[in-house]
Coordinates of C-alpha atoms and ligand atoms in Angstrom, one line a residue:
X1 CA -18.7 13.6 -2.2
X2 CA -16.5 12.0 -4.7
X3 CA -13.2 11.1 -4.1
X4 CA -10.4 10.1 -7.2
X5 CA -8.2 7.3 -6.4
X6 CA -5.3 7.3 -8.8
X7 CA -4.0 3.7 -9.1
X8 CA -7.7 2.7 -8.2
X9 CA -7.3 -0.7 -9.9
X10 CA -4.5 -1.7 -7.9
X11 CA -4.2 -3.9 -4.9
X12 CA -4.7 -1.3 -1.8
X13 CA -6.8 1.0 -4.5
X14 CA -9.5 -1.7 -5.1
X15 CA -9.8 -2.6 -1.5
X16 CA -10.0 1.3 -0.6
X17 CA -12.5 1.8 -3.3
X18 CA -14.9 -0.9 -1.9
X19 CA -14.5 0.5 1.6
X20 CA -15.0 4.1 0.2
X21 CA -18.2 2.9 -1.5
X22 CA -19.2 1.2 1.3
X23 CA -19.2 4.2 3.6
X24 CA -21.4 6.1 0.9
X25 CA -18.7 7.8 -1.0
X26 CA -18.6 7.8 -5.0
X27 CA -15.4 7.1 -6.5
X28 CA -13.5 7.2 -9.8
X29 CA -10.3 5.6 -10.1
X30 CA -7.7 6.8 -12.9
X31 CA -5.0 3.6 -13.6
X32 CA -2.7 3.0 -16.5
X33 CA -3.3 -0.6 -15.8
X34 CA 0.6 -1.3 -16.0
X35 CA 0.0 -3.4 -12.8
X36 CA -3.6 -3.8 -12.5
X37 CA -6.5 -5.3 -14.1
X38 CA -9.7 -3.5 -14.9
X39 CA -11.4 -6.9 -13.5
X40 CA -10.6 -5.5 -10.0
X41 CA -13.0 -2.6 -10.2
X42 CA -15.6 -4.8 -12.0
X43 CA -15.6 -7.1 -8.6
X44 CA -15.7 -4.1 -6.4
X45 CA -19.0 -3.1 -8.4
X46 CA -20.1 -6.5 -7.9
X47 CA -19.6 -6.6 -4.1
X48 CA -20.8 -3.2 -3.1
X49 CA -23.5 -2.8 -6.1
X50 CA -22.1 0.7 -6.7
X51 CA -20.0 2.0 -9.9
X52 CA -16.3 2.2 -9.7
X53 CA -15.9 4.0 -12.9
X54 CA -12.4 3.4 -14.2
X55 CA -10.7 6.0 -16.6
X56 CA -7.4 4.3 -18.3
X57 CA -4.9 7.1 -18.3
X58 CA -1.6 8.3 -17.2
X59 CA -1.1 10.2 -13.9
X60 CA 2.1 11.7 -14.9
X61 CA 0.1 13.4 -18.0
X62 CA -1.4 16.6 -17.3
X63 CA -3.9 16.0 -20.1
X64 CA -5.3 13.0 -18.8
X65 CA -5.6 14.2 -15.1
X66 CA -7.1 17.4 -16.1
X67 CA -9.5 15.4 -18.4
X68 CA -10.8 13.5 -15.0
X69 CA -11.3 16.6 -13.3
X70 CA -13.3 18.2 -16.5
X71 CA -15.7 15.0 -16.4
X72 CA -16.0 14.4 -12.6
X73 CA -16.5 17.0 -9.7
X74 CA -13.7 15.4 -7.5
X75 CA -13.6 16.8 -3.7
X76 CA -10.6 14.7 -2.8
X77 CA -7.9 12.7 -4.0
X78 CA -6.3 9.4 -2.8
X79 CA -3.0 9.2 -4.7
X80 CA -1.5 5.2 -5.0
X81 CA -0.3 5.1 -8.0
X82 CA 3.3 4.4 -8.6
X83 CA 5.7 2.0 -9.3
X84 CA 6.9 0.2 -6.2
X85 CA 9.3 -2.5 -6.9
X86 CA 12.3 -2.0 -4.5
X87 CA 14.5 -3.9 -6.8
X88 CA 13.7 -2.5 -10.0
X89 CA 13.7 0.8 -8.8
X90 CA 17.6 0.1 -8.0
X91 CA 17.8 -1.0 -12.1
X92 CA 15.8 1.7 -13.3
X93 CA 16.2 4.9 -11.1
X94 CA 15.1 7.7 -13.9
X95 CA 11.9 5.7 -14.5
X96 CA 10.7 5.6 -11.0
X97 CA 11.6 9.1 -10.4
X98 CA 10.2 10.4 -13.3
X99 CA 7.1 8.7 -12.7
X100 CA 6.4 8.9 -9.1
X101 CA 7.3 12.2 -8.7
X102 CA 5.5 13.9 -12.0
X103 CA 2.4 12.1 -10.8
X104 CA 2.6 13.9 -7.5
X105 CA 3.7 17.1 -8.9
X106 CA 0.7 16.7 -12.1
X107 CA -1.6 16.3 -9.1
X108 CA -0.5 19.4 -7.1
X109 CA -0.8 21.5 -10.3
X110 CA -4.2 20.4 -11.7
X111 CA -6.4 19.9 -8.3
X112 CA -6.5 23.5 -7.1
X113 CA -7.5 24.5 -10.7
X114 CA -10.8 22.7 -9.5
X115 CA -11.1 23.9 -6.0
X116 CA -9.6 20.3 -4.9
X117 CA -7.6 20.7 -2.2
X118 CA -7.6 17.6 -0.1
X119 CA -4.9 14.6 -0.7
X120 CA -4.2 11.5 0.9
X121 CA -0.6 10.2 -0.3
X122 CA 0.1 6.3 -0.3
X123 CA 3.8 6.7 1.0
X124 CA 5.8 3.9 2.9
X125 CA 7.7 2.6 6.0
X126 CA 10.8 2.6 3.6
X127 CA 11.7 6.2 4.0
X128 CA 12.6 5.6 7.6
X129 CA 15.8 3.6 6.2
X130 CA 17.9 1.6 8.5
X131 CA 19.5 1.6 11.6
X132 CA 16.5 3.0 13.5
X133 CA 15.7 1.9 17.2
X134 CA 12.1 0.2 17.3
X135 CA 9.0 0.8 16.9
X136 CA 9.2 3.7 14.5
X137 CA 7.5 6.9 14.9
X138 CA 6.6 9.5 12.8
X139 CA 9.3 12.2 13.8
X140 CA 12.3 9.7 13.5
X141 CA 14.7 10.8 11.0
X142 CA 14.1 9.5 7.7
X143 CA 16.4 8.8 4.5
X144 CA 16.0 6.1 2.0
X145 CA 18.4 3.0 0.8
X146 CA 17.1 2.6 -2.7
X147 CA 15.6 4.9 -5.7
X148 CA 11.9 3.7 -4.7
X149 CA 12.1 4.9 -1.2
X150 CA 13.5 8.3 -2.1
X151 CA 10.2 8.8 -4.8
X152 CA 8.0 8.0 -1.6
X153 CA 10.6 10.9 0.5
X154 CA 10.7 13.2 -2.1
X155 CA 7.1 13.3 -2.8
X156 CA 6.3 13.9 1.4
X157 CA 8.9 16.8 0.8
X158 CA 6.9 18.2 -2.1
X159 CA 3.4 17.5 -0.4
X160 CA 4.8 19.4 2.9
X161 CA 6.3 22.4 0.5
X162 CA 3.2 22.9 -1.3
X163 CA 0.8 22.4 1.7
X164 CA 3.2 25.2 4.0
X165 CA 3.0 27.5 0.6
X166 CA -0.6 27.0 0.1
X167 CA -2.7 27.2 3.5
X168 CA -5.8 25.9 1.7
X169 CA -4.3 22.5 1.1
X170 CA -4.9 19.6 3.4
X171 CA -2.5 16.6 2.9
X172 CA -2.1 13.3 4.7
X173 CA 0.8 11.3 4.1
X174 CA 0.7 7.6 5.2
X175 CA 3.6 5.5 5.7
X176 CA 2.5 1.8 5.1
X177 CA 3.8 -1.1 6.6
X178 CA 3.7 -4.4 5.2
X179 CA 0.0 -4.7 3.5
X180 CA -1.0 -8.6 3.3
X181 CA -4.4 -10.2 2.9
X182 CA -7.4 -9.8 1.0
X183 CA -11.1 -8.9 1.2
X184 CA -13.0 -12.0 3.1
X185 CA -15.0 -12.9 -0.2
X186 CA -11.9 -13.8 -2.0
X187 CA -13.1 -11.7 -5.1
X188 CA -10.5 -9.1 -5.0
X189 CA -6.8 -9.5 -3.9
X190 CA -2.9 -9.2 -4.6
X191 CA -2.4 -9.8 -8.0
X192 CA 1.3 -9.4 -8.8
X193 CA 2.9 -10.0 -12.3
X194 CA 5.5 -12.6 -12.7
X195 CA 7.4 -14.1 -10.0
X196 CA 6.2 -12.2 -6.5
X197 CA 9.0 -10.4 -4.9
X198 CA 7.0 -9.9 -1.6
X199 CA 6.8 -13.0 1.3
X200 CA 3.1 -13.5 1.3
X201 CA 2.0 -13.6 -2.4
X202 CA 5.2 -16.0 -2.4
X203 CA 4.1 -18.1 0.1
X204 CA 0.4 -18.0 -1.4
X205 CA 2.2 -19.2 -5.0
X206 CA 3.9 -22.1 -3.2
X207 CA 0.7 -23.3 -1.4
X208 CA -1.1 -23.6 -4.6
X209 CA 1.7 -25.4 -6.3
X210 CA 2.7 -22.7 -9.0
X211 CA 6.0 -22.3 -7.2
X212 CA 8.0 -25.1 -5.3
X213 CA 9.3 -23.8 -2.3
X214 CA 9.8 -20.6 -0.1
X215 CA 13.5 -19.5 -0.2
X216 CA 13.7 -17.7 3.5
X217 CA 16.2 -14.8 2.7
X218 CA 18.4 -15.2 5.7
X219 CA 18.3 -16.6 9.1
X220 CA 21.2 -15.1 11.0
X221 CA 19.5 -11.6 11.9
X222 CA 19.6 -10.5 15.6
X223 CA 16.1 -11.4 15.9
X224 CA 14.1 -13.9 18.0
X225 CA 14.3 -17.1 15.3
X226 CA 16.8 -14.9 13.2
X227 CA 14.7 -14.1 10.1
X228 CA 13.7 -10.9 9.1
X229 CA 10.6 -9.1 11.0
X230 CA 8.0 -6.7 9.7
X231 CA 4.9 -5.0 10.7
X232 CA 1.9 -6.8 8.7
X233 CA -1.2 -5.4 8.4
X234 CA -4.4 -6.5 6.8
X235 CA -5.1 -4.6 3.5
X236 CA -8.5 -4.3 4.8
X237 CA -7.2 -2.4 7.8
X238 CA -4.8 -0.7 5.8
X239 CA -8.2 0.4 3.6
X240 CA -10.0 1.3 6.5
X241 CA -7.1 3.6 7.6
X242 CA -7.2 5.6 4.5
X243 CA -10.9 6.0 4.9
X244 CA -10.1 7.6 8.5
X245 CA -7.4 9.7 6.8
X246 CA -9.5 11.1 4.6
X247 CA -12.2 12.2 7.1
X248 CA -9.4 13.8 9.1
X249 CA -8.3 15.7 5.7
X250 CA -11.4 16.9 5.3
X251 CA -11.8 18.5 8.6
X252 CA -8.4 19.9 8.9
X253 CA -5.8 22.0 6.6
X254 CA -2.1 21.6 6.6
X255 CA -0.2 18.1 6.5
X256 CA 0.1 15.3 9.0
X257 CA 2.0 11.9 8.5
X258 CA 0.8 8.5 9.7
X259 CA 2.1 5.3 10.2
X260 CA -0.6 2.6 9.1
X261 CA 1.0 -0.5 11.0
X262 CA -0.1 -2.9 13.8
X263 CA 2.9 -2.3 16.1
X264 CA 3.2 -6.1 16.0
X265 CA 6.5 -7.6 14.2
X266 CA 6.4 -11.1 13.2
X267 CA 9.2 -13.3 11.5
X268 CA 9.2 -14.6 8.3
X269 CA 8.8 -17.8 10.1
X270 CA 6.1 -16.5 12.0
X271 CA 4.4 -16.3 8.5
X272 CA 5.0 -19.7 7.6
X273 CA 3.8 -21.2 10.7
X274 CA 0.6 -18.9 10.7
X275 CA 0.1 -19.5 7.5
X276 CA 0.1 -23.5 7.6
X277 CA -1.9 -23.2 10.6
X278 CA -5.2 -20.9 9.3
X279 CA -4.9 -22.8 6.2
X280 CA -3.9 -26.4 7.6
X281 CA -1.2 -26.5 4.7
X282 CA 2.6 -27.4 4.5
X283 CA 4.4 -24.5 3.0
X284 CA 8.3 -26.2 2.1
X285 CA 11.1 -23.8 3.0
X286 CA 14.8 -23.8 2.6
X287 CA 16.9 -21.0 4.0
X288 CA 18.9 -19.2 1.3
X289 CA 21.4 -15.9 2.0
X290 CA 20.1 -12.7 2.9
X291 CA 18.5 -10.5 0.3
X292 CA 20.6 -7.1 -0.3
X293 CA 19.2 -4.2 1.2
X294 CA 16.9 -6.0 3.7
X295 CA 17.1 -4.9 7.4
X296 CA 16.6 -7.2 10.5
X297 CA 13.5 -5.7 11.9
X298 CA 10.8 -2.9 10.8
X299 CA 7.6 -2.3 12.9
X300 CA 5.3 0.9 13.5
X301 CA 4.1 2.8 16.4
X302 CA 0.9 3.4 15.6
X303 CA 0.0 5.6 18.6
X304 CA -0.4 8.9 16.6
X305 CA -3.0 7.4 13.6
X306 CA -5.0 5.7 16.8
X307 CA -4.9 9.0 18.8
X308 CA -5.6 11.7 15.7
X309 CA -7.7 9.5 13.3
X310 CA -9.3 7.1 15.9
X311 CA -8.2 4.1 13.8
X312 CA -6.2 0.9 14.7
X313 CA -5.7 -2.4 12.5
X314 CA -8.5 -4.9 14.1
X315 CA -7.7 -7.9 11.9
X316 CA -5.1 -10.6 13.7
X317 CA -2.5 -12.8 12.2
X318 CA -4.7 -15.8 11.4
X319 CA -7.3 -14.0 9.5
X320 CA -4.7 -12.1 7.2
X321 CA -3.3 -15.9 6.3
X322 CA -6.4 -16.9 5.8
X323 CA -7.6 -14.3 3.6
X324 CA -4.7 -14.2 1.6
X325 CA -4.9 -17.8 0.8
X326 CA -8.7 -17.7 0.1
X327 CA -8.1 -15.1 -2.8
X328 CA -5.5 -17.4 -4.2
X329 CA -7.3 -20.4 -3.9
X330 CA -10.3 -18.8 -5.8
X331 CA -8.0 -17.0 -8.3
X332 CA -4.9 -19.1 -8.6
X333 CA -4.1 -16.9 -12.0
X334 CA -5.1 -13.7 -10.0
X335 CA -7.8 -11.7 -12.4
X336 CA -6.4 -13.3 -15.6
X337 CA -9.1 -16.0 -15.5
Ligands
LIG401 C1 9.0 -9.3 3.9 C2 10.1 -10.2 4.7 C3 12.1 -10.4 3.5 C4 10.6 -12.7 0.2 C5 8.8 -4.3 0.8 C6 8.9 -3.2 0.4 C7 8.7 -1.9 0.8 C8 7.1 -2.3 0.6 C9 6.6 -3.6 1.2 C10 6.1 -0.8 -1.2 C11 11.7 -9.8 4.7 C12 11.1 -11.9 3.6 C13 10.5 -12.1 1.2 C14 10.7 -14.2 0.1 C15 11.8 -14.1 2.5 N1 6.4 -2.1 -0.3 N2 11.1 -12.7 2.2 N3 11.6 -14.5 0.9 O1 11.2 -6.1 1.9 O2 9.9 -5.6 4.4 O3 9.0 -4.6 2.1 O4 7.3 -4.6 0.7 O5 5.7 0.2 -0.4 O6 8.7 -0.5 0.3 O7 10.7 -3.2 0.7 O8 8.4 -6.9 2.3 O9 7.5 -8.9 1.6 O10 9.6 -8.1 0.3 O11 9.6 -9.1 2.7 O12 12.4 -14.5 3.2 O13 10.4 -15.0 -1.0 O14 10.2 -11.6 3.9 O15 13.5 -10.9 3.7 O16 12.2 -10.0 5.8 P1 9.5 -5.8 2.5 P2 8.5 -8.5 2.0

């Protein structure tokens, strides 16, 4: 059984490729390498002893996607590819709508031509928007606060409507919370370009000395210690969640939505202190003003994924912090060694 991973050379894509290969699936990745390195899949091959072919191409280009289906028998697709920087999406909304929505629609058109009707989609908790009670459940109202979030929301809408129009389809939409960490080997991990937007890669670069000090975006939120709370999930738990979702999608029809989170919120200072303890390091930080658009608290109710996918996150915060640093330590320049 072969799975196409769009964006498969990326952070979550490469970890999922490793999980799939270890579970006996074949994989092929389609990636334009705009935010990924071919080295990631070379290392997946090194770790698994199995092939993880990469086709460099554009998921929004129908010819590129068709060429993959012409070259390989594809039984299912996991669609990771997409632009994903919230701040950038506000500055370049058309790029985000065009890229992220075209990729979803091209897949919906090409797949049935090759009798491929199973797709797992990389969505995001960002579709829940703000002012929600916690923990978040899949049946809660949705609505976004930035173009990136809307591209995920609209893609969910497109996939839902396509599945309703064509009952042969099977789509599973996964709403990620905050993926962090790396494979225990430290050979693959998160490799953001430029100064990291996200908390954990920023902390890792402070720990390595590449950045001087962490700015904590506000300590006046209505939370335990005043700093923002999020649902951090180990990227390997997230990857295993895709394996469970794929199995479910292969055995069912229609469209289902699942949160992939731990259900446990941690604050920014919780993460800083856990990272320091796990790695016996000090992370210098200062309190800075809130980041526009941030919400106080966001965490999942993962019950539905546990009950229907028989999946739950297993790795604790200490492991997430230790594995994140293990990758950074071994790869101070990411994949561009
Ligand atoms: C986490 C917490 C910040 C950096 C984003 C996207 C979301 C998803 C995951 C794609 C917050 C605080 C951060 C820093 C800080 N991506 N922080 N100093 O914003 O929850 O979610 O990534 O799907 O769509 O919005 O993650 O890691 O940026 O922030 O204090 O230098 O850390 O305020 O409380 P976020 P994050």
